[in-house]
Amino acid sequence: MGDWFQTIVDTEVSPGEAQGLAANMLDWLIADGFVSAERTDCVLGADAGHAPGTRYAEAVEDPDPELVNVWSNGLHVSVGRTVFDAGQGEPSAVTCPHCATELPLVDECWTLIDERWDRFRAAVGSWADGDDEPVACASCGRTAPVHTWIWADDHFAFGHLGFTFWNWPTLRAEFVADLSRRLGGHRTVLLEGKL
Ligand SMILES: [Zn+2]
């Protein structure tokens, strides 16, 4: 059994604004009872997070009464330049921001097509370190910075602020929309994955 997560990534916040915005958002999430104020050991991949609050059920479609008994049930807020990814599985396809051609990255057995993925591998890997390498499109030949490509199933998202909910049931669309609005209307990506 794996742990499943949903991450809402703000893809537009600037590095300088991310910390302050994260604090404001946490204030709201705590004040409205979606998460508890206390920081505890309840998330994966980080020291501490915020466990579900008294009104957490209003953020999800189908509240699970057992969530309180799951150890990894918290919210972790990531601040800093990060390539968020869906964990298990391969990126299935990517779409060129210029010509809108969707380029499959896996074959019919869901194995990565190395010659395709190799165009992206280094660029995806180095984005968090401050690079934003251009990648050439196999269809139209034009190049675009790696963060502007559109990933199937939102396999990757590039940004400086992310909200990861561990093992929560599917987040309600209204909750995601409200959270996005409070991020100042920045473009967000909802990424789902498993570890
Ligand atoms: Zn293209």
Coordinates of C-alpha atoms and ligand atoms in Angstrom, one line a residue:
M1 CA 0.0 0.0 0.0
G2 CA 1.4 3.3 -1.0
D3 CA 0.8 6.8 0.3
W4 CA -1.2 9.0 -2.1
F5 CA -0.9 12.8 -2.3
Q6 CA -2.4 15.8 -4.0
T7 CA -0.3 18.9 -4.5
I8 CA -1.6 22.3 -5.5
V9 CA 1.3 24.1 -7.1
D10 CA 1.4 27.9 -7.6
T11 CA 3.3 28.1 -10.9
E12 CA 3.5 31.9 -11.0
V13 CA 4.5 33.2 -7.6
S14 CA 7.9 34.9 -7.6
P15 CA 10.7 33.5 -5.4
G16 CA 10.5 36.6 -3.2
E17 CA 6.8 36.4 -2.6
A18 CA 6.6 32.7 -1.9
Q19 CA 7.4 32.7 1.8
G20 CA 5.0 35.5 2.7
L21 CA 2.2 34.0 0.6
A22 CA 2.8 30.6 2.2
A23 CA 2.4 32.1 5.7
N24 CA -0.8 33.9 4.7
M25 CA -2.3 30.8 3.2
L26 CA -1.5 28.7 6.3
D27 CA -3.1 31.4 8.5
W28 CA -6.3 30.9 6.4
L29 CA -6.2 27.1 6.4
I30 CA -5.7 27.1 10.2
A31 CA -8.3 29.8 10.9
D32 CA -10.9 28.0 8.9
G33 CA -10.2 24.7 10.5
F34 CA -8.9 22.8 7.5
V35 CA -5.7 22.0 9.2
S36 CA -4.5 22.2 12.8
A37 CA -2.1 24.9 13.9
E38 CA 0.3 22.6 15.5
R39 CA 3.2 21.3 13.5
T40 CA 3.6 17.6 13.9
D41 CA 5.3 14.6 12.3
C42 CA 2.4 13.7 9.9
V43 CA 3.9 14.1 6.4
L44 CA 6.3 12.2 4.2
G45 CA 9.5 13.8 2.8
A46 CA 9.6 16.6 5.3
D47 CA 10.1 17.1 9.0
A48 CA 6.7 18.3 9.9
G49 CA 3.3 19.3 8.7
H50 CA -0.2 20.2 9.8
A51 CA -2.7 17.4 10.5
P52 CA -6.3 17.7 9.3
G53 CA -8.4 20.2 11.3
T54 CA -11.9 20.1 12.6
R55 CA -13.4 21.2 9.3
Y56 CA -11.2 19.2 7.0
A57 CA -14.2 17.3 5.7
E58 CA -15.4 20.4 3.9
A59 CA -12.3 20.4 1.7
V60 CA -12.8 17.0 0.3
E61 CA -15.5 15.2 -1.7
D62 CA -15.9 12.0 0.4
P63 CA -14.6 12.5 3.9
D64 CA -12.8 9.4 5.3
P65 CA -13.4 8.9 9.0
E66 CA -10.3 6.8 9.2
L67 CA -8.0 9.6 8.0
V68 CA -7.3 10.6 11.6
N69 CA -5.8 7.2 12.2
V70 CA -3.4 7.4 9.2
W71 CA 0.0 8.5 10.3
S72 CA 0.8 10.5 7.1
N73 CA -2.4 12.6 6.9
G74 CA -1.0 16.1 7.0
L75 CA -0.5 19.2 4.9
H76 CA 3.1 20.1 3.9
V77 CA 3.8 23.5 2.4
S78 CA 6.8 23.6 0.2
V79 CA 8.6 26.9 -0.3
G80 CA 11.5 27.2 -2.7
R81 CA 12.2 26.4 -6.3
T82 CA 10.9 22.8 -6.8
V83 CA 10.0 20.4 -9.6
F84 CA 6.9 18.8 -8.2
D85 CA 6.3 15.3 -9.6
A86 CA 3.7 12.6 -9.4
G87 CA 6.1 10.1 -7.7
Q88 CA 5.6 6.7 -9.2
G89 CA 5.2 6.1 -12.9
E90 CA 6.6 7.7 -16.0
P91 CA 5.6 11.0 -17.7
S92 CA 3.3 9.7 -20.5
A93 CA 3.4 12.6 -22.9
V94 CA 4.3 16.3 -23.2
T95 CA 2.8 19.0 -25.4
C96 CA 4.8 21.7 -27.2
P97 CA 3.8 25.2 -26.1
H98 CA 4.4 26.5 -29.6
C99 CA 2.8 24.0 -32.0
A100 CA 0.6 22.1 -29.4
T101 CA 1.8 18.8 -30.7
E102 CA 1.6 16.1 -28.0
L103 CA 4.7 14.0 -28.0
P104 CA 4.3 10.5 -26.3
L105 CA 7.2 9.7 -24.0
V106 CA 6.3 6.1 -23.3
D107 CA 5.6 3.2 -25.6
E108 CA 2.6 0.8 -25.5
C109 CA 4.2 -1.0 -22.5
W110 CA 4.6 2.3 -20.6
T111 CA 8.3 2.2 -21.0
L112 CA 10.1 5.5 -21.5
I113 CA 11.2 6.2 -25.0
D114 CA 14.7 7.2 -24.2
E115 CA 15.4 9.2 -27.4
R116 CA 12.3 11.4 -26.6
W117 CA 12.8 11.6 -22.8
D118 CA 16.5 12.4 -23.2
R119 CA 15.5 15.8 -24.6
F120 CA 13.9 16.6 -21.3
R121 CA 15.7 14.6 -18.7
A122 CA 18.6 17.0 -17.9
A123 CA 16.4 20.1 -18.2
V124 CA 13.8 18.8 -15.8
G125 CA 16.5 17.6 -13.4
S126 CA 18.3 20.9 -13.3
W127 CA 15.4 23.3 -13.0
A128 CA 15.3 23.2 -9.2
D129 CA 19.0 24.3 -9.2
G130 CA 18.1 27.5 -11.0
D131 CA 18.4 26.5 -14.7
D132 CA 15.5 26.8 -17.2
E133 CA 17.0 25.0 -20.2
P134 CA 15.3 25.3 -23.6
V135 CA 14.1 22.1 -25.1
A136 CA 13.7 21.7 -28.8
C137 CA 10.4 20.4 -30.1
A138 CA 10.7 17.2 -32.2
S139 CA 7.7 18.3 -34.3
C140 CA 8.2 22.0 -35.1
G141 CA 11.8 22.4 -34.2
R142 CA 11.3 25.5 -32.0
T143 CA 12.7 25.6 -28.5
A144 CA 10.9 26.5 -25.3
P145 CA 12.0 26.7 -21.7
V146 CA 11.4 23.4 -19.9
H147 CA 8.9 24.9 -17.4
T148 CA 6.6 26.0 -20.3
W149 CA 5.9 22.5 -21.7
I150 CA 2.6 21.0 -20.8
W151 CA 2.8 17.6 -19.1
A152 CA 0.1 14.9 -19.6
D153 CA -1.8 14.2 -16.3
D154 CA 0.2 17.1 -14.8
H155 CA 3.1 14.8 -14.2
F156 CA 5.4 17.7 -13.5
A157 CA 4.8 21.2 -12.2
F158 CA 7.5 23.8 -11.8
G159 CA 7.1 26.4 -9.1
H160 CA 8.2 28.0 -5.8
L161 CA 5.2 27.2 -3.7
G162 CA 3.2 23.9 -3.3
F163 CA 0.6 22.6 -0.9
T164 CA 0.8 18.8 -0.5
F165 CA -2.1 17.0 1.2
W166 CA -1.1 13.5 2.3
N167 CA -3.7 10.7 1.9
W168 CA -6.6 13.1 1.9
P169 CA -9.6 12.0 -0.2
T170 CA -10.1 13.8 -3.5
L171 CA -10.1 17.6 -2.8
R172 CA -13.3 19.4 -3.7
A173 CA -13.1 21.5 -6.8
E174 CA -14.5 24.4 -4.8
F175 CA -11.8 24.1 -2.3
V176 CA -9.1 24.0 -4.9
A177 CA -10.6 27.0 -6.6
D178 CA -10.8 29.0 -3.4
L179 CA -7.2 28.2 -2.6
S180 CA -6.2 29.3 -6.0
R181 CA -8.1 32.5 -5.8
R182 CA -6.4 33.3 -2.5
L183 CA -3.1 32.8 -4.2
G184 CA -3.9 36.0 -6.0
G185 CA -5.3 34.2 -9.1
H186 CA -2.0 32.7 -10.0
R187 CA -2.1 29.8 -12.3
T188 CA -2.1 26.6 -10.3
V189 CA -1.6 22.9 -11.2
L190 CA -3.2 20.1 -9.2
L191 CA -0.9 17.2 -9.2
E192 CA -1.7 13.8 -7.9
G193 CA 0.6 10.9 -7.2
K194 CA 1.7 8.0 -5.1
L195 CA 4.8 7.2 -3.2
Ligands
ZN1 ZN 6.4 22.2 -31.4

